[in-house]
Amino acid sequence: MPNAVQKIILSASRDIPFNKLVLSQSNVRRVKAGISIEDLSEDIARRGLLQSLSVRPMLDADGAETGMFEVPAGGRRYRALELLVKQKRLAKAAPVPCIPKPANAATSAEEDSLAENVQHVGLHPLDQFRAFQALREKGQSEEDIAAAFFVSVNVVKQRLRLAAVSNALLDLYAKDGITLEQLMAFTVTGDHARQEQVWEALQRSYSKEPYQIRRMLTETTVRTSDKRAQFVGLDAYAEAGGVVMRDLFQSDDGGWLEDAALLDRLVGEKLKAEAEAIAAEGWKWISVTVETPYGHTHGLRELAGTSPHLTAEEQATIDALNAEHAKLEAEYEEADELPDDVDERLGEIETALAAFDDRPVIYDPAGIARAGVFISIDSNGNLSVNRGYVRPEDEAPVTVDGDGVDADGATPEASDPTAPVIQRAVITIGGQAEPEDDEDDVIKPLPDRLISELTAHRTLALRDALANEPSVAFLAVLHKFCLDVFSRYSSHAVCMEISVRNVGFAQQGPGLKESASAQAVDARHRAWEERLPSDQADLWDTLAALEGTEQAALFAHCASSGVNALYEKADRYGAGPSASGIQRRLDQAEVLARAVGLDMVAAGWTPTVDNYLSRVTKPRILEAVREAKGEQSAQLIDHLKKGDMAKEAERLLDGTGWLPEPLRLAEIEPVTEPTTEGDAEALPSFLAGDDDEVAADTDEERQRMIAAE
């Protein structure tokens, strides 16, 4: 007959007064880790002792039990109870649930202490996330949960956000199919379908890094720092049903606006409302765009408005503010630091005085009737309104005095401020076409439009650099004068177009208007415009009165306006510039750039998705990363789709100083005059295409010519 299996007998639990317990020296925990004793004591005070203490009777010298018990397992709980006793929140003789083991047990006290800690298994993070979610669903606030578990409210929000991720992804996380960092990245959006779609797309990708997940989830969104979002306001966007996506695990600069279409609609509606309000002033036309292009006022005459006269009361206020400002400055002239209230008051005075200077000017009604307004959004998200620009076709005819028409082309009746406005402004809202995407795997020549946009940046930077080098500007103009005077030279197709004719930019990439070069050129132009007289008859005397250095600086500024370093597509049929002419222009621009030490990196140009990377093929993107960061960096992104590759390339190229060929300062080689048949060979290497492409273009152009005939 087989022996019966011996049954295990568990130690019976009993309550032992706390003052009969002492901490055992056999407890293996020596290093403090995890939750503090203070937090544990507060937890016991809140919900009681959830786990009994393991104890053993203490023996005297003769081996008899003394009535005292040592605690080899549960030392942190003992110390937490001890702290409650010291705080007089727990009685010294309070019964404590314990599980006593005999003094002669088969296992030692050290083994029991070690086993309790080794065999303990903490919660899987997902169980913790879901437990927090369950508490929230039962009505506990985030603040209550944070207080109950001694964590910050932000930690609670993070865990609740993790628990709210798609169940399909949570199941993968439970099976170690997704890392915690990847799961954190998915919390950027609450759209479960989009989360699963992105994860599915990542299965076909080599890289599954958290930053890539965030980028894919936010690729169709708009940053809250975008000027359109600042213009509309997050509150208005939310009231219209828009959702703001936030990343609780990384700095997100305010998050992302999920519905870009809604934002654009709100922007359009607000701009239209502003335009209609301004239309009531009587302007002939109003041009509304999110961003006005650089040089949008070229060729337009700006009306000379007059500042409204100050009333006696306003003048008295200004005098009082100036007096108070002077008094405070004199009083604290010797102070190392101004008191906060004084500094605040000085700021209020300066703001109030500035308000008097920023009052809108008054225009003549006759001028308003034929002038227009540009409305846009500035880089800070504020409404930008530029009034009073007259197009050439709207200019009044020139007439002699005495025929009933004044010098500005308006009848006396039209100049009457009380005359009613009878016209309705024509409001136009502009747009910008999206660039085409090219997924070919062959390095093709850069698109003509892109080269034109890049050389527009270079031309503007070259103008700014030349304006800061008066001696070079003199030399450049002298060079052009020699081309004009001496018959052996040709004065056509040159870089310095000294008429001086201001060269506009037909092709403009994003950011040209906000570039450092554009800001510098405009600021310098405004400064000189303010110094020069409004009456042309006084201009000569004003210029003659300038010091030599001032004349030189003004000369350099004027000369820089004629710089034309633009690339244009050559016309094969002679209707436009030839390839050789374009090449001569670019060669002369190279000489000029070298003379002024042009550095496009210092000028502020850096490759971005918008201005370069999304406009070229994938091989071009990889070539740029390879040149700037090496082959290893290029291999990190060579498996990505073009959109993701462009974004990653922008990050990799940031701060490297890499420039595309049209923006580099290359060595100048002697220019060989090509024959008509070899015109295409005169172009730079980055413009040269495959023979098949050239032949195809030629056939296409020939077919167009035949069709035109």
XYZ file of C-alpha atoms in Angstrom:
709
model
C 0.000 0.000 0.000
C 1.585 3.361 -1.035
C 2.458 5.894 1.632
C 0.029 8.820 2.003
C 1.411 12.238 1.004
C 2.214 14.214 4.136
C 0.077 17.344 4.303
C 1.658 20.784 4.779
C 0.704 22.504 8.014
C 0.665 26.337 7.866
C 1.483 28.478 10.884
C -1.595 29.893 12.545
C -1.874 33.685 12.659
C -2.411 35.619 15.897
C -2.512 39.193 17.113
C 0.529 40.259 19.116
C 0.787 43.624 20.960
C 3.190 45.951 19.173
C 5.276 46.464 22.344
C 6.018 42.721 22.332
C 7.710 42.977 18.911
C 11.326 43.887 18.113
C 13.118 44.146 14.764
C 15.290 41.111 14.094
C 18.943 41.446 13.222
C 18.384 38.590 10.752
C 16.422 40.827 8.349
C 18.352 40.817 5.073
C 17.115 44.242 3.917
C 19.876 46.742 4.634
C 19.593 49.226 1.798
C 16.681 51.639 1.608
C 14.750 51.224 -1.643
C 11.283 51.974 -2.959
C 8.577 53.754 -1.007
C 9.711 55.624 2.108
C 8.844 54.622 5.675
C 6.873 57.871 6.043
C 4.728 57.139 2.985
C 4.179 53.533 4.115
C 3.064 54.696 7.570
C 0.553 57.059 5.943
C -0.673 54.201 3.765
C -1.183 51.982 6.844
C -3.013 54.812 8.577
C -5.287 55.158 5.524
C -6.179 51.514 4.829
C -4.708 49.449 7.690
C -2.070 46.731 7.637
C -2.605 44.713 4.459
C 0.096 42.084 5.112
C 0.918 40.292 8.363
C 4.366 40.254 9.946
C 6.403 37.046 10.069
C 7.743 36.630 13.640
C 9.626 34.129 15.822
C 9.621 33.826 19.623
C 12.694 35.115 21.434
C 14.356 32.665 23.860
C 16.316 33.273 27.058
C 19.665 31.710 27.926
C 17.942 28.511 29.002
C 15.992 28.209 25.722
C 12.640 29.255 27.196
C 10.311 31.709 25.424
C 10.444 35.212 26.891
C 7.089 36.454 25.561
C 8.858 38.769 23.109
C 8.956 38.195 19.330
C 11.492 39.233 16.704
C 10.461 40.313 13.175
C 12.805 38.822 10.515
C 10.345 39.409 7.602
C 8.354 42.622 7.429
C 10.882 45.061 8.824
C 9.638 48.062 6.800
C 6.085 47.452 8.004
C 7.416 47.248 11.570
C 9.262 50.572 11.203
C 6.142 52.200 9.726
C 4.083 50.983 12.734
C 6.853 52.209 15.035
C 6.627 55.670 13.459
C 2.843 55.730 14.010
C 3.423 54.835 17.681
C 5.986 57.648 18.050
C 3.473 60.040 16.504
C 0.921 58.773 19.100
C -1.393 57.734 16.270
C -1.145 54.052 17.276
C -1.259 52.607 20.804
C 1.917 50.936 22.077
C -0.010 47.756 22.884
C -2.089 47.768 19.676
C -2.564 44.216 18.372
C -0.621 43.530 15.197
C -1.559 40.642 12.865
C 1.409 38.227 12.862
C 2.278 34.748 11.674
C 4.593 33.223 14.292
C 6.962 30.403 13.412
C 8.567 28.151 16.018
C 12.031 29.097 17.168
C 13.357 25.757 15.959
C 11.737 25.981 12.490
C 13.415 24.090 9.641
C 14.323 27.324 7.875
C 16.407 30.105 9.384
C 15.190 33.635 10.027
C 17.597 34.940 7.350
C 16.133 32.525 4.800
C 12.583 33.616 5.607
C 13.550 37.295 5.259
C 15.260 36.669 1.928
C 12.416 34.500 0.606
C 9.775 37.119 1.395
C 11.616 39.723 -0.697
C 12.814 37.434 -3.496
C 9.451 35.735 -4.001
C 7.612 39.052 -4.057
C 6.612 40.051 -7.609
C 5.634 43.624 -8.371
C 2.715 44.562 -10.575
C 3.170 44.633 -14.323
C 3.003 48.355 -15.271
C -0.101 47.672 -17.372
C -1.919 46.300 -14.310
C -1.019 49.510 -12.479
C -2.262 51.684 -15.371
C -5.566 49.814 -15.482
C -5.940 49.930 -11.699
C -5.599 53.717 -11.775
C -8.183 53.767 -14.564
C -10.576 51.660 -12.488
C -10.248 54.054 -9.550
C -10.951 56.981 -11.875
C -14.030 55.271 -13.288
C -15.320 54.696 -9.739
C -15.358 58.432 -9.152
C -11.989 59.225 -7.602
C -10.418 62.393 -8.974
C -6.878 62.517 -10.274
C -5.921 64.556 -7.232
C -7.439 61.966 -4.849
C -5.599 59.109 -6.556
C -2.328 61.048 -6.414
C -2.781 61.705 -2.688
C -3.679 58.075 -1.963
C -0.538 56.707 -3.605
C 1.877 59.561 -2.824
C 2.611 60.498 -6.427
C 2.169 63.731 -8.367
C -1.017 64.490 -10.282
C 1.021 64.465 -13.498
C 2.075 60.853 -12.835
C -1.588 59.900 -12.441
C -2.442 61.639 -15.725
C 0.393 59.811 -17.459
C -0.773 56.402 -16.223
C -4.381 57.134 -17.136
C -3.238 58.212 -20.612
C -1.277 54.962 -21.005
C -4.335 52.937 -19.954
C -6.372 54.745 -22.622
C -4.235 53.492 -25.531
C -5.833 51.043 -27.976
C -6.505 47.644 -26.363
C -4.763 45.963 -29.264
C -1.558 47.815 -28.446
C -1.986 47.238 -24.699
C -2.270 43.507 -25.335
C 0.963 43.654 -27.333
C 2.615 45.538 -24.468
C 1.476 42.867 -21.995
C 3.198 40.271 -24.212
C 6.364 42.411 -24.536
C 5.559 43.100 -28.187
C 5.833 46.865 -27.578
C 8.193 48.676 -25.246
C 7.000 51.156 -22.645
C 8.712 54.008 -24.550
C 6.809 53.064 -27.713
C 3.548 52.909 -25.761
C 4.250 56.378 -24.367
C 4.671 57.697 -27.904
C 1.223 56.375 -28.887
C -0.437 58.447 -26.140
C 0.039 61.590 -28.237
C -3.372 60.918 -29.808
C -6.493 59.296 -28.421
C -7.560 58.013 -31.848
C -7.324 54.217 -31.497
C -7.768 53.628 -35.220
C -4.889 55.985 -36.017
C -2.706 54.347 -33.342
C -3.287 50.902 -34.840
C -2.787 52.231 -38.368
C 0.606 53.682 -37.436
C 1.678 50.475 -35.706
C 0.681 48.487 -38.779
C 2.721 50.834 -40.976
C 5.725 50.446 -38.685
C 5.740 46.689 -39.273
C 7.017 47.427 -42.785
C 9.666 49.822 -41.484
C 13.162 49.087 -40.265
C 12.941 51.670 -37.493
C 10.237 51.658 -34.828
C 11.727 54.332 -32.594
C 9.351 56.331 -30.361
C 10.249 59.609 -32.117
C 9.130 58.090 -35.418
C 5.807 57.048 -33.877
C 5.246 60.588 -32.610
C 6.089 62.047 -36.002
C 3.727 59.734 -37.834
C 0.922 60.504 -35.392
C 1.443 64.262 -35.741
C 2.388 64.547 -39.426
C -1.016 65.986 -40.406
C -1.332 68.258 -37.379
C -0.332 71.862 -36.725
C 1.893 73.009 -33.870
C 0.244 75.293 -31.332
C 3.192 77.633 -31.887
C 2.188 78.008 -35.557
C 1.201 81.587 -36.321
C -2.194 80.442 -37.623
C -2.954 78.796 -34.277
C -1.783 81.900 -32.412
C -3.950 84.091 -34.643
C -7.149 82.083 -34.119
C -6.487 81.215 -30.476
C -6.676 77.786 -28.865
C -9.929 78.652 -27.079
C -11.687 79.526 -30.346
C -10.300 76.367 -31.949
C -11.564 74.232 -29.042
C -14.990 75.919 -29.092
C -15.273 74.984 -32.771
C -14.747 71.328 -31.876
C -11.018 71.118 -32.455
C -8.830 68.792 -30.418
C -5.412 69.735 -29.048
C -3.065 66.759 -28.792
C -0.581 66.771 -25.905
C 2.440 64.640 -25.070
C 2.569 64.032 -21.314
C 5.939 62.295 -21.485
C 8.054 64.785 -23.429
C 8.205 68.525 -23.936
C 5.752 69.285 -26.737
C 5.847 73.119 -26.828
C 2.122 73.295 -26.199
C 1.048 70.331 -28.328
C -0.539 69.983 -31.751
C -3.836 70.991 -33.299
C -5.333 67.806 -34.682
C -7.724 69.302 -37.254
C -5.651 71.352 -39.710
C -8.638 71.829 -42.037
C -10.703 73.310 -39.216
C -7.848 75.631 -38.294
C -7.502 76.856 -41.884
C -11.245 77.477 -42.032
C -11.166 79.488 -38.800
C -8.168 81.465 -40.068
C -9.967 82.234 -43.327
C -13.136 83.277 -41.539
C -11.306 85.565 -39.132
C -9.197 87.150 -41.886
C -12.314 87.682 -44.001
C -14.108 89.339 -41.076
C -11.134 91.645 -40.508
C -11.010 92.457 -44.226
C -14.707 93.317 -44.351
C -14.319 95.631 -41.372
C -11.390 97.416 -43.056
C -13.306 97.528 -46.370
C -15.744 99.943 -44.726
C -12.950 102.533 -44.768
C -13.413 102.825 -48.531
C -10.319 101.143 -49.987
C -10.440 100.038 -53.618
C -8.971 96.604 -53.023
C -7.856 94.383 -50.159
C -5.422 91.507 -50.613
C -5.740 88.851 -47.906
C -3.103 86.142 -47.461
C -1.824 84.178 -44.501
C 1.673 85.324 -45.450
C 2.514 88.139 -47.829
C 5.470 87.354 -50.109
C 8.688 89.318 -49.895
C 8.653 92.365 -52.171
C 4.852 92.465 -52.466
C 4.911 96.274 -52.432
C 7.513 96.648 -55.195
C 6.206 98.887 -57.953
C 3.428 100.279 -55.770
C 3.254 103.845 -54.507
C 2.668 104.230 -50.791
C 0.273 106.950 -49.708
C 1.715 109.534 -47.357
C -0.698 109.602 -44.439
C -0.694 112.208 -41.717
C -0.685 111.584 -38.002
C -3.775 112.927 -36.216
C -3.188 116.107 -34.240
C -2.977 115.764 -30.497
C -5.713 117.359 -28.467
C -4.797 119.614 -25.571
C -5.832 116.877 -23.161
C -3.674 114.274 -24.934
C -0.672 116.606 -24.982
C -1.119 117.271 -21.269
C -1.183 113.523 -20.613
C 2.020 113.024 -22.616
C 3.766 115.855 -20.755
C 2.701 114.403 -17.402
C 3.923 110.915 -18.332
C 7.281 112.255 -19.556
C 7.690 114.279 -16.350
C 6.902 111.266 -14.168
C 9.302 109.099 -16.174
C 12.113 111.644 -15.845
C 11.455 112.031 -12.106
C 11.629 108.284 -11.451
C 14.798 107.896 -13.516
C 16.488 110.755 -11.672
C 15.384 109.423 -8.291
C 16.803 105.943 -8.897
C 19.758 106.941 -11.077
C 22.313 105.664 -8.546
C 20.419 102.490 -7.660
C 21.964 99.184 -8.778
C 18.530 97.679 -9.269
C 15.105 99.243 -9.536
C 12.377 98.222 -7.072
C 9.746 96.006 -8.667
C 6.946 98.564 -8.345
C 9.108 101.326 -9.880
C 10.230 99.095 -12.732
C 6.617 98.128 -13.380
C 5.503 101.766 -13.371
C 8.241 102.768 -15.831
C 7.062 100.011 -18.130
C 3.467 101.251 -17.909
C 4.573 104.790 -18.755
C 6.580 103.632 -21.771
C 3.619 101.549 -23.012
C 1.259 104.503 -22.636
C 3.640 106.831 -24.525
C 4.114 104.263 -27.270
C 0.348 104.110 -27.746
C 0.363 107.778 -28.774
C 3.092 107.088 -31.367
C 1.305 104.046 -32.790
C -1.977 105.769 -33.594
C -3.247 105.037 -37.112
C -2.454 107.689 -39.679
C -5.111 109.569 -41.633
C -5.297 109.242 -45.424
C -6.930 111.526 -47.920
C -10.286 110.030 -49.074
C -9.269 110.522 -52.726
C -6.171 108.415 -52.130
C -8.180 105.763 -50.290
C -10.557 105.474 -53.258
C -7.771 104.183 -55.538
C -5.441 102.515 -53.029
C -5.518 99.150 -51.344
C -4.594 97.204 -48.250
C -2.496 94.094 -47.594
C -3.798 91.906 -44.768
C -1.829 88.957 -43.431
C -0.598 87.289 -40.243
C 2.807 88.200 -38.864
C 5.280 85.708 -37.420
C 3.881 86.190 -33.891
C 0.329 85.350 -34.944
C -0.918 88.941 -34.887
C -2.971 90.607 -37.605
C -0.775 92.609 -39.977
C -2.489 95.423 -41.890
C -0.537 97.547 -44.397
C -2.711 100.322 -45.764
C -2.299 102.785 -48.563
C -0.660 101.205 -51.626
C -1.564 102.363 -55.140
C -1.108 100.089 -58.146
C 0.273 101.653 -61.337
C -2.991 101.054 -63.204
C -4.927 102.901 -60.502
C -2.794 106.042 -60.579
C -4.660 109.253 -61.408
C -3.807 110.856 -64.774
C -1.318 113.716 -64.683
C -3.042 117.057 -65.272
C -2.024 120.693 -65.180
C -3.069 123.068 -62.436
C -6.287 124.969 -62.844
C -8.433 122.301 -64.456
C -10.289 121.390 -61.314
C -8.068 118.436 -60.449
C -5.522 118.653 -57.642
C -1.952 117.377 -57.697
C -2.994 114.021 -56.299
C -5.467 113.463 -59.100
C -8.614 114.074 -57.079
C -11.309 116.683 -57.481
C -11.990 118.991 -54.559
C -15.204 117.124 -53.943
C -13.348 113.818 -53.795
C -10.933 115.286 -51.255
C -13.776 116.252 -48.967
C -13.431 114.114 -45.812
C -17.196 114.131 -45.407
C -17.830 112.763 -48.900
C -19.610 109.374 -48.794
C -17.760 106.248 -49.906
C -19.554 104.785 -52.894
C -17.248 101.905 -53.825
C -16.932 98.447 -52.384
C -13.433 97.067 -51.851
C -12.517 94.000 -53.880
C -11.255 91.425 -51.384
C -8.989 88.697 -52.719
C -7.762 85.734 -50.687
C -4.582 84.159 -52.010
C -3.351 80.584 -51.733
C -0.223 78.543 -52.360
C -0.016 75.318 -54.361
C 1.582 72.257 -52.814
C 4.828 71.048 -54.396
C 4.731 67.832 -56.331
C 6.274 64.736 -54.783
C 8.886 62.766 -56.673
C 9.638 59.244 -55.510
C 12.094 58.309 -58.289
C 15.262 56.569 -57.184
C 17.541 58.369 -59.647
C 19.487 61.552 -58.869
C 17.991 63.986 -61.358
C 18.866 67.652 -61.864
C 17.339 69.967 -59.288
C 13.951 71.327 -60.443
C 14.182 74.706 -62.164
C 11.675 76.261 -59.774
C 13.614 75.038 -56.738
C 16.888 76.439 -58.112
C 15.138 79.766 -58.735
C 13.878 79.768 -55.154
C 17.287 78.870 -53.739
C 19.073 81.520 -55.794
C 16.450 84.027 -54.636
C 17.695 83.385 -51.101
C 21.271 83.730 -52.324
C 20.555 86.941 -54.231
C 18.946 88.520 -51.181
C 21.814 87.456 -48.918
C 24.313 88.721 -51.499
C 22.552 92.090 -51.578
C 22.719 92.338 -47.814
C 26.404 91.367 -47.759
C 27.259 93.851 -50.529
C 25.458 96.647 -48.708
C 27.801 96.077 -45.777
C 30.917 96.297 -48.018
C 30.888 99.812 -49.578
C 34.321 99.428 -51.165
C 33.270 96.242 -52.923
C 30.021 97.906 -54.008
C 32.007 100.766 -55.600
C 34.186 98.248 -57.416
C 31.176 96.275 -58.628
C 29.507 99.380 -60.022
C 32.773 100.535 -61.627
C 33.018 97.141 -63.268
C 29.524 97.544 -64.707
C 30.299 101.093 -65.878
C 33.361 99.783 -67.733
C 31.203 97.152 -69.431
C 28.871 99.934 -70.581
C 31.553 102.422 -71.737
C 34.107 100.262 -73.504
C 32.745 98.736 -76.722
C 34.925 95.654 -76.505
C 32.765 94.438 -73.644
C 29.161 93.285 -73.552
C 26.936 94.866 -70.962
C 24.154 92.295 -71.348
C 23.434 89.348 -69.076
C 25.460 90.665 -66.139
C 25.153 90.225 -62.387
C 25.239 93.936 -61.439
C 22.179 95.394 -63.108
C 22.991 99.016 -62.400
C 20.201 101.152 -63.720
C 19.503 100.697 -60.752
C 16.630 98.274 -61.451
C 15.194 96.360 -58.517
C 15.026 92.681 -59.412
C 11.941 90.877 -58.115
C 11.637 87.206 -57.251
C 9.085 85.447 -59.435
C 9.762 82.144 -57.678
C 9.709 82.353 -53.894
C 10.127 79.472 -51.504
C 8.712 79.503 -47.964
C 10.442 81.690 -45.398
C 12.078 84.183 -47.787
C 10.199 87.119 -46.299
C 11.210 86.193 -42.721
C 14.859 85.451 -43.569
C 17.577 87.394 -41.776
C 18.720 88.904 -45.075
C 15.234 90.186 -45.907
C 14.842 91.687 -42.437
C 18.231 93.415 -42.667
C 17.587 94.801 -46.156
C 14.143 96.113 -45.211
C 15.348 97.682 -41.959
C 18.194 99.460 -43.728
C 15.872 100.675 -46.495
C 13.386 102.090 -43.997
C 16.155 103.862 -42.099
C 17.396 105.639 -45.252
C 13.848 106.363 -46.386
C 13.198 108.219 -43.150
C 16.334 110.349 -43.612
C 15.778 111.335 -47.236
C 13.483 114.284 -48.085
C 10.005 113.708 -49.463
C 10.490 116.450 -52.090
C 12.665 115.317 -54.981
C 13.985 118.888 -55.446
C 15.688 118.657 -52.056
C 17.293 115.263 -52.678
C 20.544 116.539 -54.259
C 21.317 118.962 -51.430
C 20.529 116.285 -48.859
C 22.891 113.798 -50.471
C 25.620 116.433 -50.813
C 25.355 117.214 -47.107
C 26.031 113.613 -46.104
C 29.471 112.696 -44.822
C 31.697 110.549 -47.012
C 31.045 107.369 -45.058
C 27.300 107.998 -45.135
C 27.378 108.581 -48.878
C 29.331 105.366 -49.303
C 26.877 103.426 -47.147
C 23.899 104.802 -49.113
C 25.695 104.085 -52.395
C 26.290 100.485 -51.298
C 22.666 100.091 -50.306
C 21.412 101.394 -53.652
C 23.942 99.314 -55.590
C 22.912 96.154 -53.720
C 19.352 96.515 -55.022
C 20.596 95.734 -58.519
C 22.165 92.395 -57.669
C 20.725 89.617 -59.802
C 22.173 86.225 -58.952
C 19.022 84.378 -59.986
C 18.956 81.234 -62.027
C 16.460 81.154 -64.896
C 15.584 78.348 -67.240
C 17.260 78.946 -70.588
C 15.053 79.637 -73.591
C 16.035 77.422 -76.549
C 14.257 79.630 -79.063
C 15.801 82.981 -78.207
C 12.756 84.519 -76.541
C 14.511 84.686 -73.169
C 17.984 84.424 -71.631
C 20.362 81.893 -73.121
C 22.209 79.236 -71.174
C 25.520 81.011 -71.737
C 24.074 84.304 -70.522
C 22.749 82.661 -67.386
C 26.137 81.031 -66.836
C 27.945 84.384 -67.147
C 25.545 85.890 -64.632
C 26.122 83.059 -62.147
C 29.905 83.246 -62.641
C 29.895 86.992 -61.925
C 27.685 86.400 -58.884
C 30.262 83.880 -57.673
C 33.044 86.469 -57.949
C 30.928 89.019 -56.117
C 29.982 86.521 -53.404
C 33.637 85.659 -52.849
C 34.573 89.337 -52.668
C 32.054 90.057 -49.869
C 32.736 86.732 -48.144
C 29.161 85.515 -48.533
C 28.272 82.706 -46.142
C 24.734 81.386 -46.555
C 24.944 79.518 -43.257
C 25.782 82.754 -41.433
C 22.997 84.427 -43.431
C 20.573 82.075 -41.700
C 19.732 79.541 -44.419
C 19.336 75.975 -43.227
C 17.807 73.004 -45.078
C 14.253 72.219 -43.982
C 11.444 70.034 -45.244
C 9.654 73.043 -46.735
C 12.509 74.896 -48.425
C 14.486 71.965 -49.855
C 14.131 68.388 -48.608
C 10.522 67.789 -49.707
C 11.329 69.326 -53.092
C 14.014 66.839 -54.151
C 14.168 63.082 -54.695
C 15.127 60.544 -52.033
C 18.635 60.023 -53.494
C 19.212 63.787 -53.188
C 18.139 63.677 -49.543
C 20.459 60.757 -48.821
C 23.285 62.491 -50.672
C 22.853 65.574 -48.454
C 22.900 63.517 -45.235
C 25.857 61.504 -46.487
C 27.872 64.656 -47.245
C 27.035 66.268 -43.906
C 26.956 63.326 -41.484
C 28.536 60.352 -43.234
C 27.378 57.062 -44.679
C 26.226 55.634 -41.354
C 23.706 58.452 -40.820
C 22.419 58.040 -44.373
C 21.842 54.334 -43.759
C 19.688 55.154 -40.731
C 17.037 56.729 -42.965
C 17.475 55.079 -46.359
C 14.557 52.687 -45.695
C 12.036 55.442 -44.875
C 9.346 56.826 -47.115
C 10.128 60.204 -48.606
C 8.045 62.254 -46.157
C 9.604 60.616 -43.106
C 13.039 60.694 -44.719
C 12.765 64.436 -45.307
C 11.767 65.071 -41.682
C 14.587 62.945 -40.316
C 17.060 64.531 -42.713
C 16.063 67.978 -41.462
C 16.887 66.853 -37.921
C 20.198 65.281 -38.957
C 21.292 68.278 -41.048
C 20.423 70.831 -38.364
C 23.572 72.667 -37.300
C 25.859 70.905 -39.792
C 26.200 73.892 -42.130
C 25.366 71.763 -45.158
C 24.266 73.685 -48.258
C 22.921 72.564 -51.650
C 25.130 73.289 -54.640
C 23.389 76.546 -55.722
C 24.146 78.092 -52.321
C 27.772 77.030 -51.952
C 30.760 79.277 -52.504
C 32.522 77.248 -55.186
C 35.859 77.746 -56.869
C 35.560 79.932 -59.962
C 36.730 78.336 -63.186
C 37.427 80.217 -66.447
C 34.269 80.516 -68.491
C 34.514 79.215 -72.047
C 32.087 80.803 -74.438
C 30.001 77.913 -75.776
C 28.614 77.649 -79.252
C 24.907 77.724 -79.810
C 24.777 73.934 -80.065
C 26.713 73.493 -76.844
C 24.737 75.985 -74.795
C 23.459 73.305 -72.409
C 27.029 72.331 -71.489
C 27.647 75.769 -70.024
C 25.279 75.111 -67.136
C 26.628 74.008 -63.719
C 26.953 70.288 -63.106
C 23.928 70.163 -60.830
C 21.745 71.463 -63.677
C 22.959 68.977 -66.276
C 20.416 66.219 -66.952
C 20.481 62.894 -68.716
C 20.587 62.935 -72.508
C 17.290 61.077 -72.628
C 15.646 63.759 -70.517
C 17.044 66.539 -72.668
C 15.841 64.788 -75.796
C 12.426 64.284 -74.267
C 12.203 67.948 -73.301
C 13.261 68.944 -76.813
C 10.607 66.725 -78.385
C 7.997 68.095 -76.040
C 8.936 71.701 -76.824
C 8.945 70.936 -80.567
C 5.446 69.478 -80.313
C 4.284 72.604 -78.482
C 5.715 74.797 -81.247
C 3.938 72.749 -83.912
C 0.687 72.919 -81.964
C 1.057 76.681 -81.592
C 1.499 77.048 -85.351
